[in-house]
Amino acid sequence: MDIYLAQLMNGLVYGMLLFLTAAGLSLIFGLMNVVSLAHGSFFMLGAYLAFAVVRETGNYWLALLISPCLTVLVGLVVERFFMRRLYRRGHLDQVLLTFGFTFVFFDAVRSIWGSDIRKLAPPVSLEGSIALVGGMFSTYRLFLLAFGALLALILWAVMEKSRLGAMVRAGVDDSQMAAGLGANIPALFSGVFGAGVALAAIGGVVAAPVLGLYPGMDGDILIPSFIVIVIGGMGSLRGAFVGTLLVGIADAFGKAYVPALSLFLIYLLMAVFLLVRPQGLFGIKGGVAPAGMVVAARAALSATLRVKVIAALVLLALACYPLLVPDYQRTLVSEIFVFAIFAMSLDLLLGYTGLPSFGHAGFFGLGAYTVIVLGALFGLNGWTGVLIAVPLTALAAALIGFFCVRTSGITFLMLTLAFSQLLYSIAFKWRDVTGGSDGIGIPDRPNIFGWSLSEPIVMYYVTFGFCLLCYVGLRRLIASPLGHAFIGIRENESRMRAIGYSTGLYKLLSFTIGGALAGLAGGLYALFNGFVSPEVLHWSASGDILIMVMLGGAGTLLGPVLGSAIFLLMKNLVSSYNDHWMMIIGIIFIACVMFFPGGVWGILSSRIAGRKPDSPPRPGTTPAEGIASGDKAPTGAAPGASMTVDGAAR
Amino acid sequence: MLELDAVHSYYGDSHILQGVSFTVQEGEVVCLLGRNGAGKTTTILTVMGYITPRSGTVRYQGQAIAGLAPYQVARRGVGFVPQERGIFPSLTVRENLTVFSRQPGSALQAAGQAVKGASAPRAPWTLERVYKVFPRLHERERNLGFQLSGGEQQMLSIARALMLNPDLLVLDEPSEGLAPMIVNEIVTVLRGLKNEGLAILLVEQNLHTALALADRHHVMNKGEILFSGTSQDLERNEDVKRRYLAV
């Protein structure tokens, strides 16, 4: 009996900690339509700042007071000086911006406090345990429960009973209408963002004695929080509360009774909810349309002679390049080719179909693991491995896509992220096959026409060939009727549905093709690297590839190629001189999202085409223009329009 | 109290308002008429600050308000009733009324009043007074916004704007899609407001509603005002009625 009780207790405690992050995340999403990926970072920052305060003063309660205040200051800076500048732009740009900040905060925490796991002792007054209804319980955990419940109650009272809460709810319902009645929306946004950050930071402080402190704790709280929001419904406090308890308890009992399956339990829970109730338990908002999306990219370049000449020169240069340089650079460029394929495959989803996948590394990793595992365990030739890996990842993409394409925009982003983390967990836990965190390698690489891929120059030409093949293939795909259907979905899904396209099917197709190509890239990576570890599947790997696409320019094919080149060159160059390459990449990425929404290729292509980058875009061709009008006009034209939909959804 | 002078507004690259000029005087009801796509709603959204005009001026009580955010316009004393009514679905009727309500003569409005001198004080709007005018809302006080019928939503939207104690009420097609009986009820309420001396800017497609309420009319087509005149002028002008209002 007391074992059940103990598990229940563990589940409730974990649920409470989740609630503190999920509630803020959900509120911010509800009001601002932005999923703050930095929310986990604020949780981490809160914990570490508390750690610092306790080390200085020895007073836990002081830390509980000071740390959230400092974290809120940081959060407000992020909101005020970075996110607010992007309100006019698509919501995805803001999401990506917060992702850039996860790098900065991660690097900051790691360089200040180191990578080791730190412990924060609970306050002396809460040490020991108390006997309660047939069991001994840690005093600190009981305190956590009471504290979490109290905060939830206060939050509920403020939201439901106060005028301020009514203002926030009105803003969640229809922020444009609220503005027309005198609500200072920017101030409301800042306030809610700040409150959300405060909750996350408090969560971090009280979680530290239970969960410990380590760089990476940000992701570990963020992903379950996403699942909670998917289950509970976006923008709903009640949903966040019930969702956290469900996830917390499922997690605790899963770990105790079916440890092998415990990881899948919460994902299973999520999948069931998605099938039965896609808007979540208490959700009023469905998937929010990816307003303006990624698309800040130029339409395919007109094939002028000038362009053809440049293309021919570049190809020639790339073909001659390995003959002139040492092995190290051959290897580096080979890696760029592999990641260019990966980035292009993501861009098919992100830039062309408007599906912001944040779990694309899952398919890359699946491809890589397939090749390596088959090679290491069964001695299968690497090429056979690639031949198996591609259809396998296509199958996995189709299966995962089946769940994900029911949603769009931010929900889609969170779901793909969650599924890729599931794959990561499998790779991490299934030690017998995957080697767990140590990774797994193959003894030697296969040959091609008698040349061994162990030779960097052979590897170079093989990856170059595949990259070229993918580029040409994708170019033809995008020019085909199918490609046009994808672009149509990106531009306006409901209109495509209205003219008779089964958009779900097309999205699934795009997702599957993108997944299969990522699998191909993963397979090639396996041949290239000869070794694979769970890191390739981690959500930050999905973020890296997203950065490459955005950096180069989404919605184009050369953009991602260029982006992966810049990213990898930078990573190699900066990391050889400086430990803080994550910080630097993060800052560059933030600057890129803020100031160059079209990416490097967006700037370059307008130069090559002989237009000034700031010259007015041709009407109707550039999505950037669609954002400018799409932002002000429809929102202004229809305060209340979204409300009608929400009302009907009930 | 409201002046538009040669206002040009755009949606992206589409030139919607092409030099719109008109005024609304103290205590006056002015109506914008015209077919779908004539630019009536765009005009209203420009006044409210949802759209910033590229050129031209919008003045409210002597101050330029073009370029202000909607909340700043609202706080200067403009009550907005949008076309889709904009009821907050997850707030109760009572919360919808009180959430952004303001006392008469709050800071910004007072500044405006000082500029143009003392105006006749109107009775302030309170929850009790609103419930007296719209008894139906009192009955449904505890219902959530999404549980209301179309007519009730329209009443709530008007009542909510009144709770801001505005000096100017801006209504976008209040009679649209409602049963004739409800329209009559709303017209009666609006006429009462007019008699009280509240200035109203009204967008209408229904000529009868417009004639029943407004002092002056502006007929719009393709982003321009093509006819301006009193109710009598409009009633006599068969050409305008046939060509732009399809009567």
PDB file of N, CA, C and O in Angstrom, chain A residues 541-594:
ATOM      1  N   ALA A 541      19.953  18.961 -31.830  1.00  0.00           N
ATOM      2  CA  ALA A 541      20.405  18.677 -33.199  1.00  0.00           C
ATOM      3  C   ALA A 541      19.341  19.110 -34.196  1.00  0.00           C
ATOM      4  O   ALA A 541      19.653  19.651 -35.264  1.00  0.00           O
ATOM      5  N   SER A 542      18.065  18.890 -33.833  1.00  0.00           N
ATOM      6  CA  SER A 542      16.977  19.375 -34.692  1.00  0.00           C
ATOM      7  C   SER A 542      17.029  20.885 -34.787  1.00  0.00           C
ATOM      8  O   SER A 542      16.745  21.467 -35.829  1.00  0.00           O
ATOM      9  N   GLY A 543      17.385  21.513 -33.658  1.00  0.00           N
ATOM     10  CA  GLY A 543      17.496  22.968 -33.651  1.00  0.00           C
ATOM     11  C   GLY A 543      18.643  23.432 -34.534  1.00  0.00           C
ATOM     12  O   GLY A 543      18.507  24.392 -35.289  1.00  0.00           O
ATOM     13  N   ASP A 544      19.788  22.719 -34.444  1.00  0.00           N
ATOM     14  CA  ASP A 544      20.941  23.087 -35.276  1.00  0.00           C
ATOM     15  C   ASP A 544      20.566  23.120 -36.745  1.00  0.00           C
ATOM     16  O   ASP A 544      20.917  24.051 -37.470  1.00  0.00           O
ATOM     17  N   ILE A 545      19.863  22.079 -37.168  1.00  0.00           N
ATOM     18  CA  ILE A 545      19.548  21.991 -38.598  1.00  0.00           C
ATOM     19  C   ILE A 545      18.551  23.076 -38.981  1.00  0.00           C
ATOM     20  O   ILE A 545      18.618  23.644 -40.061  1.00  0.00           O
ATOM     21  N   LEU A 546      17.675  23.398 -38.029  1.00  0.00           N
ATOM     22  CA  LEU A 546      16.727  24.493 -38.254  1.00  0.00           C
ATOM     23  C   LEU A 546      17.490  25.808 -38.416  1.00  0.00           C
ATOM     24  O   LEU A 546      17.175  26.635 -39.267  1.00  0.00           O
ATOM     25  N   ILE A 547      18.503  25.975 -37.587  1.00  0.00           N
ATOM     26  CA  ILE A 547      19.334  27.175 -37.692  1.00  0.00           C
ATOM     27  C   ILE A 547      19.994  27.249 -39.061  1.00  0.00           C
ATOM     28  O   ILE A 547      20.007  28.279 -39.710  1.00  0.00           O
ATOM     29  N   MET A 548      20.527  26.100 -39.510  1.00  0.00           N
ATOM     30  CA  MET A 548      21.192  26.097 -40.819  1.00  0.00           C
ATOM     31  C   MET A 548      20.224  26.552 -41.896  1.00  0.00           C
ATOM     32  O   MET A 548      20.574  27.363 -42.753  1.00  0.00           O
ATOM     33  N   VAL A 549      18.999  26.020 -41.851  1.00  0.00           N
ATOM     34  CA  VAL A 549      18.018  26.372 -42.880  1.00  0.00           C
ATOM     35  C   VAL A 549      17.682  27.854 -42.805  1.00  0.00           C
ATOM     36  O   VAL A 549      17.685  28.559 -43.820  1.00  0.00           O
ATOM     37  N   MET A 550      17.432  28.329 -41.587  1.00  0.00           N
ATOM     38  CA  MET A 550      17.031  29.730 -41.447  1.00  0.00           C
ATOM     39  C   MET A 550      18.185  30.680 -41.778  1.00  0.00           C
ATOM     40  O   MET A 550      17.997  31.742 -42.355  1.00  0.00           O
ATOM     41  N   LEU A 551      19.377  30.275 -41.358  1.00  0.00           N
ATOM     42  CA  LEU A 551      20.565  31.087 -41.593  1.00  0.00           C
ATOM     43  C   LEU A 551      20.780  31.280 -43.085  1.00  0.00           C
ATOM     44  O   LEU A 551      21.080  32.373 -43.555  1.00  0.00           O
ATOM     45  N   GLY A 552      20.603  30.191 -43.835  1.00  0.00           N
ATOM     46  CA  GLY A 552      20.837  30.276 -45.268  1.00  0.00           C
ATOM     47  C   GLY A 552      19.678  30.911 -45.995  1.00  0.00           C
ATOM     48  O   GLY A 552      19.855  31.635 -46.965  1.00  0.00           O
ATOM     49  N   GLY A 553      18.480  30.642 -45.520  1.00  0.00           N
ATOM     50  CA  GLY A 553      17.286  31.172 -46.177  1.00  0.00           C
ATOM     51  C   GLY A 553      16.298  30.063 -46.456  1.00  0.00           C
ATOM     52  O   GLY A 553      16.526  29.236 -47.340  1.00  0.00           O
ATOM     53  N   ALA A 554      15.209  30.036 -45.678  1.00  0.00           N
ATOM     54  CA  ALA A 554      14.201  28.999 -45.859  1.00  0.00           C
ATOM     55  C   ALA A 554      13.382  29.297 -47.100  1.00  0.00           C
ATOM     56  O   ALA A 554      13.280  30.437 -47.527  1.00  0.00           O
ATOM     57  N   GLY A 555      12.814  28.257 -47.673  1.00  0.00           N
ATOM     58  CA  GLY A 555      11.991  28.439 -48.856  1.00  0.00           C
ATOM     59  C   GLY A 555      12.809  28.539 -50.130  1.00  0.00           C
ATOM     60  O   GLY A 555      12.303  28.902 -51.171  1.00  0.00           O
ATOM     61  N   THR A 556      14.102  28.227 -50.027  1.00  0.00           N
ATOM     62  CA  THR A 556      14.951  28.112 -51.209  1.00  0.00           C
ATOM     63  C   THR A 556      15.724  26.817 -51.052  1.00  0.00           C
ATOM     64  O   THR A 556      15.749  26.244 -49.960  1.00  0.00           O
ATOM     65  N   LEU A 557      16.357  26.364 -52.121  1.00  0.00           N
ATOM     66  CA  LEU A 557      17.124  25.118 -51.985  1.00  0.00           C
ATOM     67  C   LEU A 557      18.593  25.392 -51.696  1.00  0.00           C
ATOM     68  O   LEU A 557      19.244  24.655 -50.973  1.00  0.00           O
ATOM     69  N   LEU A 558      19.099  26.483 -52.270  1.00  0.00           N
ATOM     70  CA  LEU A 558      20.515  26.766 -52.044  1.00  0.00           C
ATOM     71  C   LEU A 558      20.738  27.357 -50.659  1.00  0.00           C
ATOM     72  O   LEU A 558      21.803  27.202 -50.078  1.00  0.00           O
ATOM     73  N   GLY A 559      19.715  28.012 -50.141  1.00  0.00           N
ATOM     74  CA  GLY A 559      19.828  28.597 -48.808  1.00  0.00           C
ATOM     75  C   GLY A 559      20.293  27.594 -47.770  1.00  0.00           C
ATOM     76  O   GLY A 559      21.310  27.821 -47.089  1.00  0.00           O
ATOM     77  N   PRO A 560      19.586  26.471 -47.628  1.00  0.00           N
ATOM     78  CA  PRO A 560      20.007  25.481 -46.628  1.00  0.00           C
ATOM     79  C   PRO A 560      21.422  24.971 -46.862  1.00  0.00           C
ATOM     80  O   PRO A 560      22.167  24.723 -45.907  1.00  0.00           O
ATOM     81  N   VAL A 561      21.808  24.810 -48.154  1.00  0.00           N
ATOM     82  CA  VAL A 561      23.170  24.347 -48.457  1.00  0.00           C
ATOM     83  C   VAL A 561      24.172  25.354 -47.897  1.00  0.00           C
ATOM     84  O   VAL A 561      25.126  25.002 -47.192  1.00  0.00           O
ATOM     85  N   LEU A 562      23.899  26.602 -48.212  1.00  0.00           N
ATOM     86  CA  LEU A 562      24.774  27.686 -47.759  1.00  0.00           C
ATOM     87  C   LEU A 562      24.778  27.765 -46.229  1.00  0.00           C
ATOM     88  O   LEU A 562      25.821  27.927 -45.598  1.00  0.00           O
ATOM     89  N   GLY A 563      23.581  27.629 -45.658  1.00  0.00           N
ATOM     90  CA  GLY A 563      23.442  27.709 -44.201  1.00  0.00           C
ATOM     91  C   GLY A 563      24.251  26.634 -43.512  1.00  0.00           C
ATOM     92  O   GLY A 563      24.939  26.886 -42.517  1.00  0.00           O
ATOM     93  N   SER A 564      24.187  25.393 -44.029  1.00  0.00           N
ATOM     94  CA  SER A 564      24.942  24.326 -43.374  1.00  0.00           C
ATOM     95  C   SER A 564      26.433  24.578 -43.510  1.00  0.00           C
ATOM     96  O   SER A 564      27.203  24.276 -42.590  1.00  0.00           O
ATOM     97  N   ALA A 565      26.839  25.130 -44.660  1.00  0.00           N
ATOM     98  CA  ALA A 565      28.258  25.437 -44.828  1.00  0.00           C
ATOM     99  C   ALA A 565      28.710  26.467 -43.803  1.00  0.00           C
ATOM    100  O   ALA A 565      29.707  26.278 -43.094  1.00  0.00           O
ATOM    101  N   ILE A 566      27.917  27.542 -43.678  1.00  0.00           N
ATOM    102  CA  ILE A 566      28.303  28.607 -42.746  1.00  0.00           C
ATOM    103  C   ILE A 566      28.332  28.074 -41.316  1.00  0.00           C
ATOM    104  O   ILE A 566      29.280  28.288 -40.559  1.00  0.00           O
ATOM    105  N   PHE A 567      27.272  27.322 -40.962  1.00  0.00           N
ATOM    106  CA  PHE A 567      27.164  26.812 -39.596  1.00  0.00           C
ATOM    107  C   PHE A 567      28.359  25.918 -39.253  1.00  0.00           C
ATOM    108  O   PHE A 567      29.005  26.078 -38.224  1.00  0.00           O
ATOM    109  N   LEU A 568      28.660  24.978 -40.144  1.00  0.00           N
ATOM    110  CA  LEU A 568      29.714  24.013 -39.817  1.00  0.00           C
ATOM    111  C   LEU A 568      31.098  24.657 -39.852  1.00  0.00           C
ATOM    112  O   LEU A 568      31.955  24.341 -39.026  1.00  0.00           O
ATOM    113  N   LEU A 569      31.295  25.559 -40.797  1.00  0.00           N
ATOM    114  CA  LEU A 569      32.583  26.255 -40.840  1.00  0.00           C
ATOM    115  C   LEU A 569      32.788  27.065 -39.564  1.00  0.00           C
ATOM    116  O   LEU A 569      33.855  27.039 -38.959  1.00  0.00           O
ATOM    117  N   MET A 570      31.679  27.739 -39.179  1.00  0.00           N
ATOM    118  CA  MET A 570      31.760  28.563 -37.986  1.00  0.00           C
ATOM    119  C   MET A 570      32.037  27.701 -36.759  1.00  0.00           C
ATOM    120  O   MET A 570      32.881  28.007 -35.927  1.00  0.00           O
ATOM    121  N   LYS A 571      31.295  26.595 -36.674  1.00  0.00           N
ATOM    122  CA  LYS A 571      31.448  25.702 -35.537  1.00  0.00           C
ATOM    123  C   LYS A 571      32.895  25.214 -35.450  1.00  0.00           C
ATOM    124  O   LYS A 571      33.505  25.192 -34.387  1.00  0.00           O
ATOM    125  N   ASN A 572      33.465  24.839 -36.609  1.00  0.00           N
ATOM    126  CA  ASN A 572      34.831  24.325 -36.610  1.00  0.00           C
ATOM    127  C   ASN A 572      35.849  25.411 -36.319  1.00  0.00           C
ATOM    128  O   ASN A 572      36.792  25.199 -35.567  1.00  0.00           O
ATOM    129  N   LEU A 573      35.642  26.570 -36.942  1.00  0.00           N
ATOM    130  CA  LEU A 573      36.589  27.660 -36.750  1.00  0.00           C
ATOM    131  C   LEU A 573      36.530  28.184 -35.327  1.00  0.00           C
ATOM    132  O   LEU A 573      37.543  28.243 -34.628  1.00  0.00           O
ATOM    133  N   VAL A 574      35.298  28.540 -34.914  1.00  0.00           N
ATOM    134  CA  VAL A 574      35.160  29.172 -33.609  1.00  0.00           C
ATOM    135  C   VAL A 574      35.545  28.210 -32.503  1.00  0.00           C
ATOM    136  O   VAL A 574      36.231  28.575 -31.555  1.00  0.00           O
ATOM    137  N   SER A 575      35.148  26.947 -32.645  1.00  0.00           N
ATOM    138  CA  SER A 575      35.407  26.028 -31.535  1.00  0.00           C
ATOM    139  C   SER A 575      36.890  25.709 -31.416  1.00  0.00           C
ATOM    140  O   SER A 575      37.347  25.254 -30.377  1.00  0.00           O
ATOM    141  N   SER A 576      37.666  25.943 -32.496  1.00  0.00           N
ATOM    142  CA  SER A 576      39.092  25.681 -32.344  1.00  0.00           C
ATOM    143  C   SER A 576      39.802  26.839 -31.640  1.00  0.00           C
ATOM    144  O   SER A 576      40.889  26.677 -31.132  1.00  0.00           O
ATOM    145  N   TYR A 577      39.179  28.001 -31.620  1.00  0.00           N
ATOM    146  CA  TYR A 577      39.794  29.146 -30.937  1.00  0.00           C
ATOM    147  C   TYR A 577      39.160  29.444 -29.595  1.00  0.00           C
ATOM    148  O   TYR A 577      39.762  30.051 -28.743  1.00  0.00           O
ATOM    149  N   ASN A 578      37.896  29.048 -29.455  1.00  0.00           N
ATOM    150  CA  ASN A 578      37.115  29.602 -28.364  1.00  0.00           C
ATOM    151  C   ASN A 578      36.129  28.553 -27.861  1.00  0.00           C
ATOM    152  O   ASN A 578      35.466  27.888 -28.640  1.00  0.00           O
ATOM    153  N   ASP A 579      36.007  28.435 -26.537  1.00  0.00           N
ATOM    154  CA  ASP A 579      35.087  27.459 -25.960  1.00  0.00           C
ATOM    155  C   ASP A 579      33.632  27.866 -26.112  1.00  0.00           C
ATOM    156  O   ASP A 579      32.742  27.055 -26.006  1.00  0.00           O
ATOM    157  N   HIS A 580      33.406  29.128 -26.352  1.00  0.00           N
ATOM    158  CA  HIS A 580      32.029  29.627 -26.295  1.00  0.00           C
ATOM    159  C   HIS A 580      31.342  29.642 -27.650  1.00  0.00           C
ATOM    160  O   HIS A 580      30.594  30.535 -27.972  1.00  0.00           O
ATOM    161  N   TRP A 581      31.622  28.628 -28.459  1.00  0.00           N
ATOM    162  CA  TRP A 581      31.044  28.685 -29.794  1.00  0.00           C
ATOM    163  C   TRP A 581      29.519  28.644 -29.755  1.00  0.00           C
ATOM    164  O   TRP A 581      28.860  29.212 -30.605  1.00  0.00           O
ATOM    165  N   MET A 582      28.944  27.984 -28.743  1.00  0.00           N
ATOM    166  CA  MET A 582      27.475  27.935 -28.662  1.00  0.00           C
ATOM    167  C   MET A 582      26.902  29.324 -28.467  1.00  0.00           C
ATOM    168  O   MET A 582      25.905  29.701 -29.076  1.00  0.00           O
ATOM    169  N   MET A 583      27.540  30.066 -27.577  1.00  0.00           N
ATOM    170  CA  MET A 583      27.116  31.432 -27.323  1.00  0.00           C
ATOM    171  C   MET A 583      27.184  32.258 -28.605  1.00  0.00           C
ATOM    172  O   MET A 583      26.260  32.982 -28.951  1.00  0.00           O
ATOM    173  N   ILE A 584      28.310  32.091 -29.324  1.00  0.00           N
ATOM    174  CA  ILE A 584      28.509  32.892 -30.538  1.00  0.00           C
ATOM    175  C   ILE A 584      27.490  32.518 -31.610  1.00  0.00           C
ATOM    176  O   ILE A 584      26.865  33.375 -32.222  1.00  0.00           O
ATOM    177  N   ILE A 585      27.300  31.204 -31.784  1.00  0.00           N
ATOM    178  CA  ILE A 585      26.289  30.747 -32.761  1.00  0.00           C
ATOM    179  C   ILE A 585      24.917  31.280 -32.365  1.00  0.00           C
ATOM    180  O   ILE A 585      24.149  31.755 -33.206  1.00  0.00           O
ATOM    181  N   GLY A 586      24.622  31.203 -31.081  1.00  0.00           N
ATOM    182  CA  GLY A 586      23.319  31.674 -30.602  1.00  0.00           C
ATOM    183  C   GLY A 586      23.111  33.136 -30.930  1.00  0.00           C
ATOM    184  O   GLY A 586      22.063  33.522 -31.454  1.00  0.00           O
ATOM    185  N   ILE A 587      24.128  33.938 -30.661  1.00  0.00           N
ATOM    186  CA  ILE A 587      23.994  35.376 -30.908  1.00  0.00           C
ATOM    187  C   ILE A 587      23.863  35.654 -32.405  1.00  0.00           C
ATOM    188  O   ILE A 587      23.018  36.440 -32.835  1.00  0.00           O
ATOM    189  N   ILE A 588      24.684  34.968 -33.198  1.00  0.00           N
ATOM    190  CA  ILE A 588      24.590  35.174 -34.648  1.00  0.00           C
ATOM    191  C   ILE A 588      23.210  34.778 -35.141  1.00  0.00           C
ATOM    192  O   ILE A 588      22.594  35.455 -35.963  1.00  0.00           O
ATOM    193  N   PHE A 589      22.707  33.669 -34.603  1.00  0.00           N
ATOM    194  CA  PHE A 589      21.391  33.200 -35.015  1.00  0.00           C
ATOM    195  C   PHE A 589      20.318  34.223 -34.643  1.00  0.00           C
ATOM    196  O   PHE A 589      19.430  34.538 -35.440  1.00  0.00           O
ATOM    197  N   ILE A 590      20.397  34.733 -33.424  1.00  0.00           N
ATOM    198  CA  ILE A 590      19.418  35.735 -32.987  1.00  0.00           C
ATOM    199  C   ILE A 590      19.455  36.944 -33.913  1.00  0.00           C
ATOM    200  O   ILE A 590      18.432  37.431 -34.386  1.00  0.00           O
ATOM    201  N   ALA A 591      20.668  37.398 -34.216  1.00  0.00           N
ATOM    202  CA  ALA A 591      20.809  38.556 -35.099  1.00  0.00           C
ATOM    203  C   ALA A 591      20.232  38.244 -36.464  1.00  0.00           C
ATOM    204  O   ALA A 591      19.560  39.072 -37.085  1.00  0.00           O
ATOM    205  N   CYS A 592      20.459  37.007 -36.913  1.00  0.00           N
ATOM    206  CA  CYS A 592      19.989  36.608 -38.235  1.00  0.00           C
ATOM    207  C   CYS A 592      18.463  36.624 -38.281  1.00  0.00           C
ATOM    208  O   CYS A 592      17.861  37.155 -39.213  1.00  0.00           O
ATOM    209  N   VAL A 593      17.829  36.053 -37.251  1.00  0.00           N
ATOM    210  CA  VAL A 593      16.365  36.021 -37.217  1.00  0.00           C
ATOM    211  C   VAL A 593      15.816  37.444 -37.183  1.00  0.00           C
ATOM    212  O   VAL A 593      14.829  37.769 -37.826  1.00  0.00           O
ATOM    213  N   MET A 594      16.517  38.304 -36.429  1.00  0.00           N
ATOM    214  CA  MET A 594      15.974  39.643 -36.255  1.00  0.00           C
ATOM    215  C   MET A 594      16.180  40.531 -37.476  1.00  0.00           C
ATOM    216  O   MET A 594      15.299  41.289 -37.855  1.00  0.00           O
TER     217      MET A 594
END
